[in-house]
């Protein structure tokens, strides 16, 4: 494949082109990040924080499991805030992690604030969050079910 056999160049070019990234490429970056150059996982995740592309489940699972490999995006509070700002559907696994480990998400670990912000943003509410509100309404403030 000539110059396109250079995985670092291929990834960088595809990210810069804003084209959808193939699942097989995402899987290879996650499995072999050193073949794609320094900061490959951080660059890969950054390509999805464009408010247009849903975050692949395997990528969010890797971020949650190995946040230190994602540079600035390994900061869970910043990561969640970026997706809230996008007003796109939030990954169920990400919200489940917030509910399980609220202290890792700074201000977003406050369930009342999280619910209010998501409602105000008009983003679709993740099912895991709806289920938690119904099961634990007092944790979300007065009138949470309303």
PDB file of C-alpha atoms in Angstrom:
ATOM      1  CA  UNK A   1       0.000   0.000   0.000  1.00  0.00           C
ATOM      2  CA  UNK A   2       3.000   2.285  -0.293  1.00  0.00           C
ATOM      3  CA  UNK A   3       2.799   5.370   1.888  1.00  0.00           C
ATOM      4  CA  UNK A   4      -0.644   4.264   3.182  1.00  0.00           C
ATOM      5  CA  UNK A   5       1.002   1.260   4.800  1.00  0.00           C
ATOM      6  CA  UNK A   6       2.328   3.745   7.366  1.00  0.00           C
ATOM      7  CA  UNK A   7      -0.324   3.335  10.059  1.00  0.00           C
ATOM      8  CA  UNK A   8       0.472   6.657  11.729  1.00  0.00           C
ATOM      9  CA  UNK A   9       0.024   8.527   8.433  1.00  0.00           C
ATOM     10  CA  UNK A  10      -3.140   6.596   7.576  1.00  0.00           C
ATOM     11  CA  UNK A  11      -4.767   7.365  10.931  1.00  0.00           C
ATOM     12  CA  UNK A  12      -3.765  11.033  10.842  1.00  0.00           C
ATOM     13  CA  UNK A  13      -5.035  11.493   7.293  1.00  0.00           C
ATOM     14  CA  UNK A  14      -8.373   9.829   8.035  1.00  0.00           C
ATOM     15  CA  UNK A  15      -8.856  11.891  11.197  1.00  0.00           C
ATOM     16  CA  UNK A  16      -7.984  15.108   9.340  1.00  0.00           C
ATOM     17  CA  UNK A  17     -10.399  14.222   6.529  1.00  0.00           C
ATOM     18  CA  UNK A  18     -13.299  14.018   9.016  1.00  0.00           C
ATOM     19  CA  UNK A  19     -14.385  10.825   7.227  1.00  0.00           C
ATOM     20  CA  UNK A  20     -16.034   8.132   9.352  1.00  0.00           C
ATOM     21  CA  UNK A  21     -13.370   5.895  10.857  1.00  0.00           C
ATOM     22  CA  UNK A  22     -13.750   2.197  10.046  1.00  0.00           C
ATOM     23  CA  UNK A  23     -14.401  -0.076  13.018  1.00  0.00           C
ATOM     24  CA  UNK A  24     -11.512  -2.334  12.040  1.00  0.00           C
ATOM     25  CA  UNK A  25      -9.130   0.637  12.222  1.00  0.00           C
ATOM     26  CA  UNK A  26     -10.451   1.684  15.639  1.00  0.00           C
ATOM     27  CA  UNK A  27     -10.002  -1.881  16.896  1.00  0.00           C
ATOM     28  CA  UNK A  28      -6.423  -1.985  15.573  1.00  0.00           C
ATOM     29  CA  UNK A  29      -5.509   1.336  17.194  1.00  0.00           C
ATOM     30  CA  UNK A  30      -6.880   0.064  20.517  1.00  0.00           C
ATOM     31  CA  UNK A  31      -4.994  -3.226  20.185  1.00  0.00           C
ATOM     32  CA  UNK A  32      -1.714  -1.808  18.813  1.00  0.00           C
ATOM     33  CA  UNK A  33      -1.472   1.886  19.744  1.00  0.00           C
ATOM     34  CA  UNK A  34       2.334   2.014  19.484  1.00  0.00           C
ATOM     35  CA  UNK A  35       2.077   1.242  15.745  1.00  0.00           C
ATOM     36  CA  UNK A  36       0.159   4.497  15.259  1.00  0.00           C
ATOM     37  CA  UNK A  37       2.557   6.851  17.012  1.00  0.00           C
ATOM     38  CA  UNK A  38       2.605   8.791  20.252  1.00  0.00           C
ATOM     39  CA  UNK A  39      -0.806   9.818  21.515  1.00  0.00           C
ATOM     40  CA  UNK A  40      -2.683   7.654  18.996  1.00  0.00           C
ATOM     41  CA  UNK A  41      -5.498   6.783  21.407  1.00  0.00           C
ATOM     42  CA  UNK A  42      -5.893  10.409  22.458  1.00  0.00           C
ATOM     43  CA  UNK A  43      -6.067  11.515  18.803  1.00  0.00           C
ATOM     44  CA  UNK A  44      -8.548   8.753  18.005  1.00  0.00           C
ATOM     45  CA  UNK A  45     -10.869   9.760  20.829  1.00  0.00           C
ATOM     46  CA  UNK A  46     -10.489  13.434  19.946  1.00  0.00           C
ATOM     47  CA  UNK A  47     -11.814  12.660  16.467  1.00  0.00           C
ATOM     48  CA  UNK A  48     -15.100  11.590  18.041  1.00  0.00           C
ATOM     49  CA  UNK A  49     -15.465  14.710  20.138  1.00  0.00           C
ATOM     50  CA  UNK A  50     -16.693  16.584  17.109  1.00  0.00           C
ATOM     51  CA  UNK A  51     -20.366  16.507  18.078  1.00  0.00           C
ATOM     52  CA  UNK A  52     -21.275  14.543  14.958  1.00  0.00           C
ATOM     53  CA  UNK A  53     -20.099  10.988  15.413  1.00  0.00           C
ATOM     54  CA  UNK A  54     -21.392   8.571  18.051  1.00  0.00           C
ATOM     55  CA  UNK A  55     -18.632   7.144  20.224  1.00  0.00           C
ATOM     56  CA  UNK A  56     -18.035   3.439  19.477  1.00  0.00           C
ATOM     57  CA  UNK A  57     -18.698   1.157  22.445  1.00  0.00           C
ATOM     58  CA  UNK A  58     -15.260  -0.477  22.282  1.00  0.00           C
ATOM     59  CA  UNK A  59     -13.598   2.934  22.415  1.00  0.00           C
ATOM     60  CA  UNK A  60     -15.587   4.182  25.426  1.00  0.00           C
ATOM     61  CA  UNK A  61     -14.929   0.876  27.214  1.00  0.00           C
ATOM     62  CA  UNK A  62     -11.189   1.318  26.638  1.00  0.00           C
ATOM     63  CA  UNK A  63     -11.230   4.934  27.846  1.00  0.00           C
ATOM     64  CA  UNK A  64     -13.057   3.944  31.032  1.00  0.00           C
ATOM     65  CA  UNK A  65     -10.674   1.031  31.636  1.00  0.00           C
ATOM     66  CA  UNK A  66      -7.422   2.868  30.791  1.00  0.00           C
ATOM     67  CA  UNK A  67      -7.961   6.629  31.114  1.00  0.00           C
ATOM     68  CA  UNK A  68      -4.250   7.409  31.471  1.00  0.00           C
ATOM     69  CA  UNK A  69      -3.703   6.286  27.864  1.00  0.00           C
ATOM     70  CA  UNK A  70      -5.941   9.099  26.559  1.00  0.00           C
ATOM     71  CA  UNK A  71      -4.098  12.218  27.645  1.00  0.00           C
ATOM     72  CA  UNK A  72      -6.438  15.133  28.314  1.00  0.00           C
ATOM     73  CA  UNK A  73      -9.490  13.006  27.409  1.00  0.00           C
ATOM     74  CA  UNK A  74      -8.637  10.576  30.193  1.00  0.00           C
ATOM     75  CA  UNK A  75     -10.010  13.227  32.557  1.00  0.00           C
ATOM     76  CA  UNK A  76     -13.479  11.757  33.000  1.00  0.00           C
ATOM     77  CA  UNK A  77     -15.048  15.067  34.033  1.00  0.00           C
ATOM     78  CA  UNK A  78     -13.747  16.755  30.867  1.00  0.00           C
ATOM     79  CA  UNK A  79     -14.754  13.820  28.663  1.00  0.00           C
ATOM     80  CA  UNK A  80     -18.327  13.747  29.935  1.00  0.00           C
ATOM     81  CA  UNK A  81     -18.588  17.538  29.725  1.00  0.00           C
ATOM     82  CA  UNK A  82     -17.535  17.455  26.062  1.00  0.00           C
ATOM     83  CA  UNK A  83     -20.234  14.944  25.220  1.00  0.00           C
ATOM     84  CA  UNK A  84     -22.868  16.867  27.166  1.00  0.00           C
ATOM     85  CA  UNK A  85     -21.926  20.004  25.212  1.00  0.00           C
ATOM     86  CA  UNK A  86     -22.417  18.078  21.953  1.00  0.00           C
ATOM     87  CA  UNK A  87     -26.056  17.318  22.793  1.00  0.00           C
ATOM     88  CA  UNK A  88     -25.659  13.911  21.173  1.00  0.00           C
ATOM     89  CA  UNK A  89     -26.785  10.656  22.770  1.00  0.00           C
ATOM     90  CA  UNK A  90     -24.472   9.739  25.615  1.00  0.00           C
ATOM     91  CA  UNK A  91     -23.035   6.229  25.698  1.00  0.00           C
ATOM     92  CA  UNK A  92     -24.894   4.066  28.232  1.00  0.00           C
ATOM     93  CA  UNK A  93     -21.571   2.693  29.530  1.00  0.00           C
ATOM     94  CA  UNK A  94     -20.329   6.208  30.247  1.00  0.00           C
ATOM     95  CA  UNK A  95     -23.439   7.150  32.246  1.00  0.00           C
ATOM     96  CA  UNK A  96     -23.326   3.806  34.074  1.00  0.00           C
ATOM     97  CA  UNK A  97     -19.729   4.620  35.049  1.00  0.00           C
ATOM     98  CA  UNK A  98     -20.765   8.078  36.296  1.00  0.00           C
ATOM     99  CA  UNK A  99     -23.502   6.534  38.440  1.00  0.00           C
ATOM    100  CA  UNK A 100     -21.106   3.892  39.805  1.00  0.00           C
ATOM    101  CA  UNK A 101     -18.127   6.222  40.416  1.00  0.00           C
ATOM    102  CA  UNK A 102     -19.456   9.778  40.766  1.00  0.00           C
ATOM    103  CA  UNK A 103     -16.332  11.109  42.480  1.00  0.00           C
ATOM    104  CA  UNK A 104     -14.308  10.475  39.306  1.00  0.00           C
ATOM    105  CA  UNK A 105     -16.506  12.912  37.363  1.00  0.00           C
ATOM    106  CA  UNK A 106     -16.196  16.072  39.436  1.00  0.00           C
ATOM    107  CA  UNK A 107     -19.214  18.343  39.051  1.00  0.00           C
ATOM    108  CA  UNK A 108     -20.966  15.766  36.825  1.00  0.00           C
ATOM    109  CA  UNK A 109     -20.982  13.286  39.701  1.00  0.00           C
ATOM    110  CA  UNK A 110     -23.776  15.402  41.239  1.00  0.00           C
ATOM    111  CA  UNK A 111     -26.832  13.462  40.053  1.00  0.00           C
ATOM    112  CA  UNK A 112     -29.176  16.428  40.359  1.00  0.00           C
ATOM    113  CA  UNK A 113     -26.900  18.612  38.219  1.00  0.00           C
ATOM    114  CA  UNK A 114     -26.308  15.836  35.680  1.00  0.00           C
ATOM    115  CA  UNK A 115     -30.022  15.186  35.198  1.00  0.00           C
ATOM    116  CA  UNK A 116     -30.900  18.887  35.011  1.00  0.00           C
ATOM    117  CA  UNK A 117     -28.164  19.618  32.489  1.00  0.00           C
ATOM    118  CA  UNK A 118     -29.145  16.704  30.265  1.00  0.00           C
ATOM    119  CA  UNK A 119     -32.814  17.694  30.353  1.00  0.00           C
ATOM    120  CA  UNK A 120     -31.942  21.323  29.547  1.00  0.00           C
ATOM    121  CA  UNK A 121     -29.664  20.256  26.682  1.00  0.00           C
ATOM    122  CA  UNK A 122     -32.531  18.398  24.997  1.00  0.00           C
ATOM    123  CA  UNK A 123     -30.168  15.449  24.448  1.00  0.00           C
ATOM    124  CA  UNK A 124     -31.764  12.008  24.590  1.00  0.00           C
ATOM    125  CA  UNK A 125     -31.651  10.644  28.137  1.00  0.00           C
ATOM    126  CA  UNK A 126     -29.769   7.357  28.486  1.00  0.00           C
ATOM    127  CA  UNK A 127     -31.923   4.459  29.676  1.00  0.00           C
ATOM    128  CA  UNK A 128     -29.555   3.686  32.542  1.00  0.00           C
ATOM    129  CA  UNK A 129     -30.066   7.225  33.874  1.00  0.00           C
ATOM    130  CA  UNK A 130     -33.861   7.041  33.561  1.00  0.00           C
ATOM    131  CA  UNK A 131     -33.831   3.729  35.446  1.00  0.00           C
ATOM    132  CA  UNK A 132     -31.695   5.242  38.219  1.00  0.00           C
ATOM    133  CA  UNK A 133     -33.979   8.272  38.571  1.00  0.00           C
ATOM    134  CA  UNK A 134     -37.001   5.983  38.906  1.00  0.00           C
ATOM    135  CA  UNK A 135     -35.214   3.756  41.424  1.00  0.00           C
ATOM    136  CA  UNK A 136     -33.602   6.565  43.462  1.00  0.00           C
ATOM    137  CA  UNK A 137     -35.588   9.789  42.902  1.00  0.00           C
ATOM    138  CA  UNK A 138     -34.456  11.391  46.167  1.00  0.00           C
ATOM    139  CA  UNK A 139     -30.852  11.410  44.887  1.00  0.00           C
ATOM    140  CA  UNK A 140     -31.891  13.691  42.028  1.00  0.00           C
ATOM    141  CA  UNK A 141     -33.718  16.361  44.001  1.00  0.00           C
ATOM    142  CA  UNK A 142     -37.327  17.376  44.516  1.00  0.00           C
ATOM    143  CA  UNK A 143     -39.583  16.634  41.568  1.00  0.00           C
ATOM    144  CA  UNK A 144     -37.003  14.523  39.731  1.00  0.00           C
ATOM    145  CA  UNK A 145     -39.590  12.126  38.328  1.00  0.00           C
ATOM    146  CA  UNK A 146     -41.666  15.023  36.995  1.00  0.00           C
TER     147      UNK A 146
END
